[in-house]
């Protein structure tokens, strides 16, 4: 905190005040007698301060003789009191304040106050000298006077303070210049009384005086009072003298001699913190005379004529040598720090006989050269008493508890009292026979003419130390001192660790057991006491100093203050460029306005006060800068100058009314209250909504991007409503007729309104084949009433009109940003035309354009242009076109028909399939038809004259009671060629199944050519075959085969056909047979027809009554050129097939003898059975 005074006059006053007593009231005769005080001052709480101010002429009374201490102080009185207390000279001149007349008693004081900058005028050009000064105003002015740093945090009072005063109140309270009240308030609005003003200024002046360091003093002190600063150090360059009693000299260095003259009589003098580099001479004083506290002198000389002077040393006081030329009382009282008190006391030979020297304390050495004196040790001890040769007739009195460590007596001395002399060293010849006794402590007697006394104990005669001077170049360093004691017998003793060490200034250096440690920069002494001797060793601690950078230039921002009107405010940023190249903020500079009528300065803020040009000055560390100021007053404002929105409206929703207020301003920005009446306004920039609408203006529907309306303006303002229908960021402009700048613009974001309608943004494909998904998927938008997409997420569903088709795919989709995009919609159904209906909650539905549903992907069902089937649904649609012609356009997966009973077989006994199906080598997979108790089960239930070619079946799982096959349940007649079924599982209901085959359950008539059933797993009761369950007389099977696992618990089980009544040529079976109770064969169960060039090679596990390796039983049938593997079947029967070993069955020659065609029909590989050539083209 800066508490210095910025005015030279104040600094000069402080220097003068330090030369006079600070407390004249302490001397009777100078203070006003109680009876002379004004009546209203006696007993007042501020009596002491106000009486001193009266005496010093700093305040005066009124005509009635009263001081009126509790009357509010006016601004005029305050300026006079401040100027008087701080020595600010009055200034002549005219002030630019309307209420300060040149002849007013306070005019000169006001001029000085304004020029010094601690008081300013008001915005209306007045100073208001007769107004009372509030406590807050006083704090602000004191803060300016002392240039205190703002400290708003210190103003923590319970009541509120004006914002302009908080910094200053905190600063003066923190500095201790003003205080709050006991209830925690400051009461800034309360007027300051005359008593409070005087006490506050007195306290402020004392604090500032205390802060001023090292002021010079005059040498003569001839008036009672306190001399020297309260803090810091003053200096008297030459000799000085105290010539009157009641003087206190403090914190002062006297470079010469300091004399306490006889003029003080028996009076009293105090030396506090005084250093006398010459002699301290005590010539005057009495038994309560000289007090030394924290005082140092190399030599104290006492020469009081009557010998009645008392010198008291206390605190950190050290007097190296005290020379007594008269009697004296020497006392050590409450010594502290490194104070050693009276170190060496010399009683000079010039001291008058009968002089009385009294000592209270601990003196290192007392040396007596005088004769006929009385030395009394009333308390404490003397380390070494020396009575010099020729000093005779002296008496030494030792009080109870006192002692002398060593007494070196070169002349006789008389010891009295109960104290002790621990060791006497006699340096004179003891006379005998006189009968006199020499007294020592405790009343002991030394006899005259003693016999040869024993040699005395050796004593310490000298202390030797090394080094002789301690010099440190930093803080925290250590140097050890070696101390040696030289004894009287010539011996030397190491005394470093046993000596009593001390430091005279522990802020500079400390010492323990001979080791000194530097603590801070400066000079001092350390000492050691041992054997009654003391040595002092000089110590110097130097700390390398970093040079303090100096200010080379002041820079400021802005470079010029320009104001466009009165009452505007600005702050100035001031920085100092330092000699080390760095830059520092300046907060302690003196800132003032050259002309307060143009620009004023208060609390760090410059305020434009009047039109014109002036300057601001900144002073800091001897440098100054001038900142130009220009205040311009704009011309009178023009009316109807600008149209503006009173406030920008917030975002809204489509179609909602928005309230808006237009205002018409003058050219200075103020509201033109004279602008009234009906005026035309225009809106522009309105965007068109998707439904082609725009919005409304003041209730009128807008038909384009701009529109007009008539509004009634009252006192410069008109309020109206408008609405916008397009949901988007719209940039609008409003214009008012009759205005210089008629247009104001703004932007507003319009959000969609609530959902009100559905619109199909993307129509689905206009045509789709049954089971296919739309090539173009529909996209539906949820919109508000104006066609704006609604951002809220809604669920949009879809359904199909009529019952001719059904939807496939995901039929409910959530909207994103108002759009519902379908991805996998399709239709299943016959040829028809449908529409899609889209719905979302309670909104009106939206219908798609008509959609043509085609039962098949292509074709018209004729032999030349058959229907093309690409989906399972289209395959299912064959049942609606039983006489049609079909081809597969790709593989078909029937897993979508596996639920419940599964696939419904195509065709029934009275409505069988009679058309054609060309699989074109494609595969139908995962056929499932589970119909317990059902008949005619398979992909086709019943065919009658149909032709099925070039088709593959895979993963077939069927179940029924009668006529069950992978391809056809019952074939009345027809042709099957190039059809292959694999992984066929056929089960009966509770294992009760009649007529089951891997490919066809029962074939009454017709042909099977180059077809197969492999990996067949059959589990049935009667008429079971790996390929066909039973064949009629008009049927034939050529170049076909079967494999798999066949199970039966009844009769008529064959690896290829259960019961054959037709013709089987060039075919074989590798099926494994298990079970059968009556008839089972490797190729046929019962043969009633003809078998040519065929074989069986599956395994046999059966206990049937009639078993055959090729045919179980023959019922009128014939067998030609056909064989079976006796090793594999375990059978050897003949007459219905020839048994051969496995090896023989794998030889072509076995079959060639029977006329088998291995050129175009059969083939065989080494180690294998014969196979049909079409199997491996």
mmCIF file of N, CA and C in Angstrom, residues 32 46 73 268 349 436 448 583 624 650 689 692 719 730 758 786 978 1047 1064 1084 1108 1165 1168 1170:
data_model
loop_
_atom_site.group_PDB
_atom_site.id
_atom_site.type_symbol
_atom_site.label_atom_id
_atom_site.label_comp_id
_atom_site.label_asym_id
_atom_site.label_seq_id
_atom_site.Cartn_x
_atom_site.Cartn_y
_atom_site.Cartn_z
ATOM 1 N N UNK A 32 -3.124 24.049 27.025
ATOM 2 C CA UNK A 32 -4.199 24.924 27.483
ATOM 3 C C UNK A 32 -4.712 24.426 28.816
ATOM 4 N N UNK A 46 -12.999 13.897 22.026
ATOM 5 C CA UNK A 46 -11.880 14.346 21.180
ATOM 6 C C UNK A 46 -11.181 15.549 21.788
ATOM 7 N N UNK A 73 -19.041 18.789 9.544
ATOM 8 C CA UNK A 73 -18.027 19.629 8.924
ATOM 9 C C UNK A 73 -18.417 19.862 7.470
ATOM 10 N N UNK A 268 14.799 14.761 33.501
ATOM 11 C CA UNK A 268 14.757 13.400 32.989
ATOM 12 C C UNK A 268 14.886 13.425 31.468
ATOM 13 N N UNK A 349 40.578 8.791 38.177
ATOM 14 C CA UNK A 349 41.292 9.345 39.356
ATOM 15 C C UNK A 349 40.786 10.728 39.691
ATOM 16 N N UNK A 436 44.763 -4.290 61.343
ATOM 17 C CA UNK A 436 43.628 -4.067 60.415
ATOM 18 C C UNK A 436 43.333 -5.343 59.629
ATOM 19 N N UNK A 448 46.731 -10.630 59.023
ATOM 20 C CA UNK A 448 47.924 -9.851 58.666
ATOM 21 C C UNK A 448 49.143 -10.721 58.814
ATOM 22 N N UNK A 583 8.570 -4.340 -18.883
ATOM 23 C CA UNK A 583 7.456 -3.407 -18.811
ATOM 24 C C UNK A 583 6.644 -3.693 -17.561
ATOM 25 N N UNK A 624 7.081 12.383 -16.649
ATOM 26 C CA UNK A 624 5.700 12.823 -16.845
ATOM 27 C C UNK A 624 5.311 12.656 -18.312
ATOM 28 N N UNK A 650 -37.785 -13.695 -30.582
ATOM 29 C CA UNK A 650 -37.186 -15.014 -30.506
ATOM 30 C C UNK A 650 -37.735 -15.936 -31.580
ATOM 31 N N UNK A 689 -43.873 -20.950 -48.326
ATOM 32 C CA UNK A 689 -43.951 -22.301 -47.775
ATOM 33 C C UNK A 689 -44.247 -23.294 -48.890
ATOM 34 N N UNK A 692 -47.331 -23.050 -50.816
ATOM 35 C CA UNK A 692 -47.400 -21.808 -51.586
ATOM 36 C C UNK A 692 -47.868 -20.616 -50.774
ATOM 37 N N UNK A 719 -46.965 -1.403 -32.018
ATOM 38 C CA UNK A 719 -46.865 -2.835 -31.755
ATOM 39 C C UNK A 719 -47.863 -3.571 -32.652
ATOM 40 N N UNK A 730 -35.314 -17.200 -41.796
ATOM 41 C CA UNK A 730 -35.782 -16.149 -42.700
ATOM 42 C C UNK A 730 -35.168 -14.818 -42.276
ATOM 43 N N UNK A 758 -49.971 -36.182 -44.251
ATOM 44 C CA UNK A 758 -48.992 -37.090 -44.842
ATOM 45 C C UNK A 758 -48.943 -36.834 -46.336
ATOM 46 N N UNK A 786 -48.550 -26.375 -43.393
ATOM 47 C CA UNK A 786 -47.992 -25.534 -44.451
ATOM 48 C C UNK A 786 -46.987 -26.301 -45.312
ATOM 49 N N UNK A 978 -35.424 -85.704 -65.598
ATOM 50 C CA UNK A 978 -34.357 -84.821 -65.122
ATOM 51 C C UNK A 978 -34.683 -84.144 -63.801
ATOM 52 N N UNK A 1047 -36.821 -97.205 -43.861
ATOM 53 C CA UNK A 1047 -37.320 -97.925 -42.681
ATOM 54 C C UNK A 1047 -38.786 -98.296 -42.914
ATOM 55 N N UNK A 1064 -39.337 -101.254 -65.391
ATOM 56 C CA UNK A 1064 -38.182 -100.540 -64.848
ATOM 57 C C UNK A 1064 -36.992 -100.978 -65.680
ATOM 58 N N UNK A 1084 -36.851 -103.893 -55.496
ATOM 59 C CA UNK A 1084 -38.314 -103.877 -55.433
ATOM 60 C C UNK A 1084 -38.779 -104.735 -54.281
ATOM 61 N N UNK A 1108 -35.406 -110.553 -50.687
ATOM 62 C CA UNK A 1108 -34.663 -110.815 -51.898
ATOM 63 C C UNK A 1108 -33.606 -109.770 -52.083
ATOM 64 N N UNK A 1165 -16.463 -97.362 -63.083
ATOM 65 C CA UNK A 1165 -15.080 -97.027 -62.750
ATOM 66 C C UNK A 1165 -14.498 -98.151 -61.933
ATOM 67 N N UNK A 1168 -15.739 -99.492 -58.389
ATOM 68 C CA UNK A 1168 -17.046 -98.928 -58.145
ATOM 69 C C UNK A 1168 -18.123 -99.667 -58.869
ATOM 70 N N UNK A 1170 -21.584 -99.772 -61.253
ATOM 71 C CA UNK A 1170 -21.992 -99.084 -62.472
ATOM 72 C C UNK A 1170 -22.830 -97.850 -62.122
#
